[in-house]
Amino acid sequence: MAVHEYSHRSQGLHLPASLRWHRTGSGSESAVSARLGAHTAQLYALASLRILTGFVFLWAFLDKTFGLGYATASGKGWIDGGSPTKGFLSSVAAGPMESTFHSWAGDTWADWLFMLGLLGIGVAVMAGVALRPAAVAGTAMMALMWVAEWPPAMHLSNGAPSMSTNPFADYHVIYAVALIAVAAAGAGATWGLGRLWAELPVVRDHTWLR
């Protein structure tokens, strides 16, 4: 009798199979939903980073071309005859390439290469296409600008304080890493034309164009 009662009570502790399956299934669905939500958030975050980074380059092109009054004064834009590189490169006052940058300042080839780079990188990254070539070009541009400002220097060539706040990680490094991150993640499909771009025959045959 005692054994029978114990067995009866023991059976009463088990949930019906349908209810046990429902609880397990509900937990699995919640986990999948959470993963999908996190993945979606990551896609949106990377897309936001991509668009904002691309706009940095595109805005620089527009301001230097038309003299919008921010970094480039009105009437001194590229279309007004101003040089997009002369002011910056001629003011380089530290680093191992100081004299080289001075010799490049205002050269036609330097102006065109710089401006086409800003435009191409800005448009490509904002549109979500050709992210890998844009990352390579943008990283090279940021590396040259980093060397031009030369953050490791505590003093300029004339002995004045450089006002550098960090010997390595300045905004040029951050922009380069952002370009590499969105390219590595393939972040062009969300809020961009990356999926359409990837379906082009030339891009399918040459994956480095993605």
mmCIF file of C-alpha atoms in Angstrom:
data_model
loop_
_atom_site.group_PDB
_atom_site.id
_atom_site.type_symbol
_atom_site.label_atom_id
_atom_site.label_comp_id
_atom_site.label_asym_id
_atom_site.label_seq_id
_atom_site.Cartn_x
_atom_site.Cartn_y
_atom_site.Cartn_z
ATOM 1 C CA MET A 1 0.000 0.000 0.000
ATOM 2 C CA ALA A 2 2.706 2.408 0.907
ATOM 3 C CA VAL A 3 4.554 1.551 -2.251
ATOM 4 C CA HIS A 4 1.402 2.110 -4.281
ATOM 5 C CA GLU A 5 0.760 5.543 -2.713
ATOM 6 C CA TYR A 6 4.376 6.559 -3.297
ATOM 7 C CA SER A 7 4.115 5.496 -6.895
ATOM 8 C CA HIS A 8 0.895 7.443 -7.291
ATOM 9 C CA ARG A 9 2.411 10.579 -5.796
ATOM 10 C CA SER A 10 5.517 10.168 -7.924
ATOM 11 C CA GLN A 11 3.440 10.042 -11.100
ATOM 12 C CA GLY A 12 1.630 13.188 -10.029
ATOM 13 C CA LEU A 13 4.934 15.127 -10.037
ATOM 14 C CA HIS A 14 5.428 14.664 -13.804
ATOM 15 C CA LEU A 15 3.943 17.168 -16.243
ATOM 16 C CA PRO A 16 1.941 15.917 -19.235
ATOM 17 C CA ALA A 17 4.075 15.354 -22.301
ATOM 18 C CA SER A 18 2.233 18.023 -24.288
ATOM 19 C CA LEU A 19 2.866 20.603 -21.594
ATOM 20 C CA ARG A 20 6.515 19.644 -21.261
ATOM 21 C CA TRP A 21 6.967 20.028 -25.043
ATOM 22 C CA HIS A 22 5.168 23.355 -25.018
ATOM 23 C CA ARG A 23 7.433 24.776 -22.333
ATOM 24 C CA THR A 24 10.563 23.607 -24.115
ATOM 25 C CA GLY A 25 9.315 24.892 -27.443
ATOM 26 C CA SER A 26 8.410 28.233 -25.950
ATOM 27 C CA GLY A 27 11.908 28.573 -24.492
ATOM 28 C CA SER A 28 13.475 27.720 -27.833
ATOM 29 C CA GLU A 29 11.294 30.241 -29.624
ATOM 30 C CA SER A 30 12.257 32.922 -27.111
ATOM 31 C CA ALA A 31 15.943 32.166 -27.590
ATOM 32 C CA VAL A 32 15.610 32.283 -31.379
ATOM 33 C CA SER A 33 13.648 35.526 -31.149
ATOM 34 C CA ALA A 34 16.318 37.042 -28.904
ATOM 35 C CA ARG A 35 19.071 36.011 -31.318
ATOM 36 C CA LEU A 36 17.157 37.452 -34.273
ATOM 37 C CA GLY A 37 16.598 40.686 -32.379
ATOM 38 C CA ALA A 38 20.276 40.975 -31.501
ATOM 39 C CA HIS A 39 21.272 40.214 -35.096
ATOM 40 C CA THR A 40 18.884 42.860 -36.418
ATOM 41 C CA ALA A 41 20.254 45.407 -33.964
ATOM 42 C CA GLN A 42 23.787 44.604 -35.137
ATOM 43 C CA LEU A 43 22.772 45.092 -38.773
ATOM 44 C CA TYR A 44 21.221 48.467 -38.025
ATOM 45 C CA ALA A 45 24.214 49.548 -35.947
ATOM 46 C CA LEU A 46 26.659 48.637 -38.711
ATOM 47 C CA ALA A 47 24.475 50.327 -41.322
ATOM 48 C CA SER A 48 24.396 53.491 -39.215
ATOM 49 C CA LEU A 49 28.172 53.384 -38.807
ATOM 50 C CA ARG A 50 28.569 52.873 -42.560
ATOM 51 C CA ILE A 51 26.328 55.773 -43.544
ATOM 52 C CA LEU A 52 27.823 58.198 -41.039
ATOM 53 C CA THR A 53 31.390 57.259 -42.001
ATOM 54 C CA GLY A 54 30.583 57.643 -45.680
ATOM 55 C CA PHE A 55 29.032 61.031 -45.013
ATOM 56 C CA VAL A 56 32.260 62.217 -43.384
ATOM 57 C CA PHE A 57 34.063 61.677 -46.697
ATOM 58 C CA LEU A 58 31.241 62.957 -48.898
ATOM 59 C CA TRP A 59 30.772 66.104 -46.828
ATOM 60 C CA ALA A 60 34.494 66.843 -46.968
ATOM 61 C CA PHE A 61 34.296 66.618 -50.765
ATOM 62 C CA LEU A 62 31.276 68.916 -50.966
ATOM 63 C CA ASP A 63 32.712 71.493 -48.566
ATOM 64 C CA LYS A 64 36.083 71.615 -50.316
ATOM 65 C CA THR A 65 34.467 71.724 -53.760
ATOM 66 C CA PHE A 66 31.873 74.425 -53.166
ATOM 67 C CA GLY A 67 33.308 76.307 -50.190
ATOM 68 C CA LEU A 68 30.323 75.782 -47.909
ATOM 69 C CA GLY A 69 31.829 77.865 -45.151
ATOM 70 C CA TYR A 70 32.831 75.125 -42.746
ATOM 71 C CA ALA A 71 36.386 73.835 -43.218
ATOM 72 C CA THR A 72 36.545 75.732 -46.521
ATOM 73 C CA ALA A 73 35.585 79.396 -46.593
ATOM 74 C CA SER A 74 33.011 80.631 -49.057
ATOM 75 C CA GLY A 75 34.603 81.666 -52.342
ATOM 76 C CA LYS A 76 37.653 79.473 -51.780
ATOM 77 C CA GLY A 77 36.238 76.181 -52.964
ATOM 78 C CA TRP A 78 37.715 74.004 -55.656
ATOM 79 C CA ILE A 79 35.293 75.378 -58.260
ATOM 80 C CA ASP A 80 36.454 78.883 -57.335
ATOM 81 C CA GLY A 81 40.057 78.033 -58.163
ATOM 82 C CA GLY A 82 41.143 77.071 -54.659
ATOM 83 C CA SER A 83 43.357 74.074 -53.974
ATOM 84 C CA PRO A 84 41.937 71.361 -51.700
ATOM 85 C CA THR A 85 45.405 70.239 -50.639
ATOM 86 C CA LYS A 86 47.534 73.370 -50.529
ATOM 87 C CA GLY A 87 46.428 74.696 -47.167
ATOM 88 C CA PHE A 88 46.608 71.390 -45.349
ATOM 89 C CA LEU A 89 49.803 69.985 -46.837
ATOM 90 C CA SER A 90 51.715 73.260 -46.719
ATOM 91 C CA SER A 91 50.948 73.543 -42.991
ATOM 92 C CA VAL A 92 52.414 70.149 -42.089
ATOM 93 C CA ALA A 93 54.924 70.898 -39.342
ATOM 94 C CA ALA A 94 56.012 67.520 -37.975
ATOM 95 C CA GLY A 95 56.772 63.975 -38.989
ATOM 96 C CA PRO A 96 59.094 62.158 -41.378
ATOM 97 C CA MET A 97 57.251 63.313 -44.541
ATOM 98 C CA GLU A 98 57.050 67.025 -43.757
ATOM 99 C CA SER A 99 59.147 68.177 -46.714
ATOM 100 C CA THR A 100 57.460 65.683 -49.043
ATOM 101 C CA PHE A 101 54.004 66.942 -48.170
ATOM 102 C CA HIS A 102 55.172 70.531 -48.692
ATOM 103 C CA SER A 103 56.310 69.624 -52.194
ATOM 104 C CA TRP A 104 52.937 68.021 -52.963
ATOM 105 C CA ALA A 105 50.869 70.917 -51.660
ATOM 106 C CA GLY A 106 48.665 72.410 -54.375
ATOM 107 C CA ASP A 107 49.842 70.079 -57.155
ATOM 108 C CA THR A 108 47.083 69.327 -59.656
ATOM 109 C CA TRP A 109 47.543 65.573 -59.390
ATOM 110 C CA ALA A 110 47.322 65.735 -55.610
ATOM 111 C CA ASP A 111 44.141 67.832 -55.734
ATOM 112 C CA TRP A 112 42.415 65.497 -58.186
ATOM 113 C CA LEU A 113 43.504 62.303 -56.455
ATOM 114 C CA PHE A 114 42.418 63.615 -53.069
ATOM 115 C CA MET A 115 39.036 64.896 -54.244
ATOM 116 C CA LEU A 116 38.196 61.841 -56.344
ATOM 117 C CA GLY A 117 39.117 59.693 -53.356
ATOM 118 C CA LEU A 118 36.794 61.639 -51.053
ATOM 119 C CA LEU A 119 33.938 61.471 -53.557
ATOM 120 C CA GLY A 120 34.379 57.810 -54.468
ATOM 121 C CA ILE A 121 34.762 56.617 -50.888
ATOM 122 C CA GLY A 122 31.873 58.753 -49.659
ATOM 123 C CA VAL A 123 29.402 57.657 -52.327
ATOM 124 C CA ALA A 124 30.415 53.981 -52.237
ATOM 125 C CA VAL A 125 30.257 53.657 -48.464
ATOM 126 C CA MET A 126 26.966 55.520 -48.111
ATOM 127 C CA ALA A 127 25.423 53.438 -50.895
ATOM 128 C CA GLY A 128 26.825 50.202 -49.468
ATOM 129 C CA VAL A 129 28.655 49.171 -52.637
ATOM 130 C CA ALA A 130 32.324 48.409 -53.331
ATOM 131 C CA LEU A 131 33.020 48.496 -49.603
ATOM 132 C CA ARG A 132 36.268 46.540 -49.877
ATOM 133 C CA PRO A 133 37.939 48.844 -52.450
ATOM 134 C CA ALA A 134 36.594 51.833 -50.524
ATOM 135 C CA ALA A 135 38.072 50.489 -47.292
ATOM 136 C CA VAL A 136 41.486 50.027 -48.920
ATOM 137 C CA ALA A 137 41.449 53.504 -50.482
ATOM 138 C CA GLY A 138 40.085 55.137 -47.349
ATOM 139 C CA THR A 139 42.613 53.441 -45.094
ATOM 140 C CA ALA A 140 45.469 54.570 -47.359
ATOM 141 C CA MET A 141 44.124 58.140 -47.319
ATOM 142 C CA MET A 142 43.700 58.136 -43.552
ATOM 143 C CA ALA A 143 47.213 56.727 -43.105
ATOM 144 C CA LEU A 144 48.709 59.563 -45.163
ATOM 145 C CA MET A 145 46.708 62.165 -43.254
ATOM 146 C CA TRP A 146 47.753 60.560 -39.975
ATOM 147 C CA VAL A 147 51.400 60.854 -41.017
ATOM 148 C CA ALA A 148 50.784 64.463 -42.061
ATOM 149 C CA GLU A 149 49.475 65.367 -38.609
ATOM 150 C CA TRP A 150 51.946 62.991 -36.911
ATOM 151 C CA PRO A 151 50.266 62.495 -33.501
ATOM 152 C CA PRO A 152 53.402 60.944 -31.895
ATOM 153 C CA ALA A 153 55.148 64.337 -31.987
ATOM 154 C CA MET A 154 55.022 66.322 -28.760
ATOM 155 C CA HIS A 155 56.577 69.347 -30.493
ATOM 156 C CA LEU A 156 56.421 70.763 -34.000
ATOM 157 C CA SER A 157 59.487 71.313 -36.118
ATOM 158 C CA ASN A 158 59.695 74.926 -34.856
ATOM 159 C CA GLY A 159 59.697 73.760 -31.240
ATOM 160 C CA ALA A 160 56.109 74.777 -30.458
ATOM 161 C CA PRO A 161 53.853 72.276 -28.635
ATOM 162 C CA SER A 162 52.069 70.002 -31.077
ATOM 163 C CA MET A 163 48.901 69.879 -28.945
ATOM 164 C CA SER A 164 48.590 66.194 -29.762
ATOM 165 C CA THR A 165 46.286 64.481 -27.270
ATOM 166 C CA ASN A 166 47.179 60.887 -28.139
ATOM 167 C CA PRO A 167 50.341 59.483 -29.729
ATOM 168 C CA PHE A 168 48.473 56.939 -31.832
ATOM 169 C CA ALA A 169 44.645 56.786 -31.785
ATOM 170 C CA ASP A 170 43.315 59.912 -33.430
ATOM 171 C CA TYR A 171 40.226 60.291 -35.615
ATOM 172 C CA HIS A 172 42.052 59.120 -38.748
ATOM 173 C CA VAL A 173 42.635 55.737 -37.131
ATOM 174 C CA ILE A 174 38.999 55.561 -36.023
ATOM 175 C CA TYR A 175 37.721 56.300 -39.544
ATOM 176 C CA ALA A 176 40.047 53.679 -41.041
ATOM 177 C CA VAL A 177 38.904 51.036 -38.564
ATOM 178 C CA ALA A 178 35.263 51.937 -39.241
ATOM 179 C CA LEU A 179 35.793 51.467 -42.989
ATOM 180 C CA ILE A 180 37.478 48.121 -42.443
ATOM 181 C CA ALA A 181 34.736 46.991 -40.038
ATOM 182 C CA VAL A 182 31.802 47.720 -42.361
ATOM 183 C CA ALA A 183 33.643 46.139 -45.296
ATOM 184 C CA ALA A 184 34.557 43.014 -43.328
ATOM 185 C CA ALA A 185 30.985 42.679 -42.070
ATOM 186 C CA GLY A 186 29.516 43.175 -45.539
ATOM 187 C CA ALA A 187 27.322 45.920 -44.137
ATOM 188 C CA GLY A 188 26.024 47.190 -47.458
ATOM 189 C CA ALA A 189 22.738 45.278 -47.655
ATOM 190 C CA THR A 190 20.966 47.035 -44.781
ATOM 191 C CA TRP A 191 19.850 50.534 -45.828
ATOM 192 C CA GLY A 192 22.047 50.188 -48.894
ATOM 193 C CA LEU A 193 22.492 48.690 -52.341
ATOM 194 C CA GLY A 194 24.941 46.003 -51.290
ATOM 195 C CA ARG A 195 22.713 43.080 -52.236
ATOM 196 C CA LEU A 196 22.066 44.414 -55.738
ATOM 197 C CA TRP A 197 25.746 45.230 -56.141
ATOM 198 C CA ALA A 198 26.785 41.705 -55.136
ATOM 199 C CA GLU A 199 24.510 40.232 -57.816
ATOM 200 C CA LEU A 200 26.267 42.017 -60.667
ATOM 201 C CA PRO A 201 28.206 39.536 -62.833
ATOM 202 C CA VAL A 202 31.489 41.421 -62.552
ATOM 203 C CA VAL A 203 31.195 41.521 -58.766
ATOM 204 C CA ARG A 204 30.317 37.819 -58.562
ATOM 205 C CA ASP A 205 33.428 37.053 -60.618
ATOM 206 C CA HIS A 206 35.663 39.409 -58.618
ATOM 207 C CA THR A 207 34.709 39.231 -54.968
ATOM 208 C CA TRP A 208 37.269 41.888 -54.025
ATOM 209 C CA LEU A 209 34.854 44.422 -55.555
ATOM 210 C CA ARG A 210 32.223 43.755 -52.886
#
